[in-house]
Coordinates of N, CA and C in Angstrom, one line a residue:
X1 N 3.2 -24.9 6.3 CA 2.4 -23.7 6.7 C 3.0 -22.4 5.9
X2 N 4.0 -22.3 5.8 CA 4.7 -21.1 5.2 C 4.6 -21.1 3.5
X3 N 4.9 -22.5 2.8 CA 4.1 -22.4 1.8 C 2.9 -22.0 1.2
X4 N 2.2 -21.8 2.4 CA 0.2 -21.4 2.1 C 0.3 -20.2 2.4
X5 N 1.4 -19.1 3.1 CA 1.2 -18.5 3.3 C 1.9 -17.4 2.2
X6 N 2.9 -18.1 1.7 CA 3.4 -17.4 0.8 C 2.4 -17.0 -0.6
X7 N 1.7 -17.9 -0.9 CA 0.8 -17.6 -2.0 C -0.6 -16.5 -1.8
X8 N -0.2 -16.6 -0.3 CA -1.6 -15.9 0.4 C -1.0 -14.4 -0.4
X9 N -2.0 -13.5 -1.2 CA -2.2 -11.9 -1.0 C -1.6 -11.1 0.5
X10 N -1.1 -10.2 0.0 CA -1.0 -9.2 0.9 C -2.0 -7.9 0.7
X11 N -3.3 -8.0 2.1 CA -4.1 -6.7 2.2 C -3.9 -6.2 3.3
X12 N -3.5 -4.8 2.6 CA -3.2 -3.5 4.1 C -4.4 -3.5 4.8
X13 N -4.0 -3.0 5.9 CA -5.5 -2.8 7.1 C -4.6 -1.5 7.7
X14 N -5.6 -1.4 8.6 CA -5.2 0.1 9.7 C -3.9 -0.4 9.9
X15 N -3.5 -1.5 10.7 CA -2.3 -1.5 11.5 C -0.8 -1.4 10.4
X16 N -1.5 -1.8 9.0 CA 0.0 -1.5 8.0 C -1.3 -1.2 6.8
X17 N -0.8 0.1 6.9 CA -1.1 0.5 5.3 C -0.8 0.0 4.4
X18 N -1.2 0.6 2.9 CA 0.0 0.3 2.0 C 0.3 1.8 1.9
X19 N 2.0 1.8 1.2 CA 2.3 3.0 1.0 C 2.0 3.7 -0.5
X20 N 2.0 4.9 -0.8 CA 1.8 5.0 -1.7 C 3.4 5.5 -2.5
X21 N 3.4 5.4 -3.8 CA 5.0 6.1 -4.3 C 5.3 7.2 -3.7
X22 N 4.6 8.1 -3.8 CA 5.2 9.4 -3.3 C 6.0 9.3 -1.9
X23 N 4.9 8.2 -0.5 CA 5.0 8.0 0.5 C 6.6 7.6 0.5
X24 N 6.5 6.6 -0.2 CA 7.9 5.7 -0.1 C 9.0 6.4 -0.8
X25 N 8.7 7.4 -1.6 CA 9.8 8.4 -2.1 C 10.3 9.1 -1.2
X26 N 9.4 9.7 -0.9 CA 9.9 10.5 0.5 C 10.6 9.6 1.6
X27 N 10.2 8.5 2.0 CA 10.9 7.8 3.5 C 12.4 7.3 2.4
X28 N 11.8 7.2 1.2 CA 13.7 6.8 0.9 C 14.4 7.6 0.9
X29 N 14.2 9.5 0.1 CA 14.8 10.3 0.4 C 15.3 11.1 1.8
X30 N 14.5 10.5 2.4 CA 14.4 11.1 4.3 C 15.8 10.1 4.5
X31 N 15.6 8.7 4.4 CA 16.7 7.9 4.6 C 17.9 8.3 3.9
X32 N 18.3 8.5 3.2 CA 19.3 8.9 2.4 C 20.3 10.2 3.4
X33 N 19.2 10.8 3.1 CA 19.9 12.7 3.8 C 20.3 12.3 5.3
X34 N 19.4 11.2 6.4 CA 19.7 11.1 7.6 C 21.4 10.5 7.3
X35 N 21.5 9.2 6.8 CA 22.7 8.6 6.1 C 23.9 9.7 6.1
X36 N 23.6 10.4 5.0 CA 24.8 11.7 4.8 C 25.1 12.6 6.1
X37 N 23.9 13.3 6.7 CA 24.8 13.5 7.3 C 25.0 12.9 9.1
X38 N 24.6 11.8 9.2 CA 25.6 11.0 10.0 C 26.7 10.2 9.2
X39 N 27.4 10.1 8.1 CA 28.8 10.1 7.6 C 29.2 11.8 8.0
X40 N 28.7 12.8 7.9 CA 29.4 14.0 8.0 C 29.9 14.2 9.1
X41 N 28.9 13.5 10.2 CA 29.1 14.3 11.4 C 30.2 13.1 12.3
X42 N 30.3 11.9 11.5 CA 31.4 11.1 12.1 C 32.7 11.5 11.4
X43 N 32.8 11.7 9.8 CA 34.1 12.7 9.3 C 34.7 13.8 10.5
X44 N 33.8 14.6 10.6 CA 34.1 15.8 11.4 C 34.7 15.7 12.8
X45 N 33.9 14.6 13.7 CA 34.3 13.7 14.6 C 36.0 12.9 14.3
X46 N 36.0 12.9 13.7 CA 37.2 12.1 13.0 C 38.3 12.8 12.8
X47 N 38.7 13.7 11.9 CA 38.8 15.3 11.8 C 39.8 15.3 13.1
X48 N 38.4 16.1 14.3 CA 38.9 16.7 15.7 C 39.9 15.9 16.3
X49 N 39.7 14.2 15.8 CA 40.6 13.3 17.2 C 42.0 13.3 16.5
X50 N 42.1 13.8 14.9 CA 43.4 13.4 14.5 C 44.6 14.6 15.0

C-alpha cells in the first residue's frame, strides 16, 4: 500500500494548500527570528541565575 502511494502525485486542496516561495520564505524567516530570540531570552535567563 505505501508503495502505490508513494508514486501517487501530491494535489493541494482547501484543507493543505500548496505554498507558494514567498509563503515559505516568510514561515522560514518567521522561524528563524522566533529561534533567536528564544536563545536570547534563555542566555539572559541564564545570566540572572549565575
Amino acid at each position: 500500500m505505501l508503495e502505490a502511494l508513494k508514486d501517487r502525485p501530491v494535489v493541494p486542496d482547501e484543507d493543505c494548500p500548496e505554498l507558494t516561495d514567498e509563503q515559505l520564505r516568510i514561515m522560514v524567516e518567521a522561524r528563524r527570528i522566533r529561534q533567536e530570540r528564544k536563545k536570547k531570552k534563555q542566555e539572559a535567563s541564564d545570566q540572572k541565575e549565575s
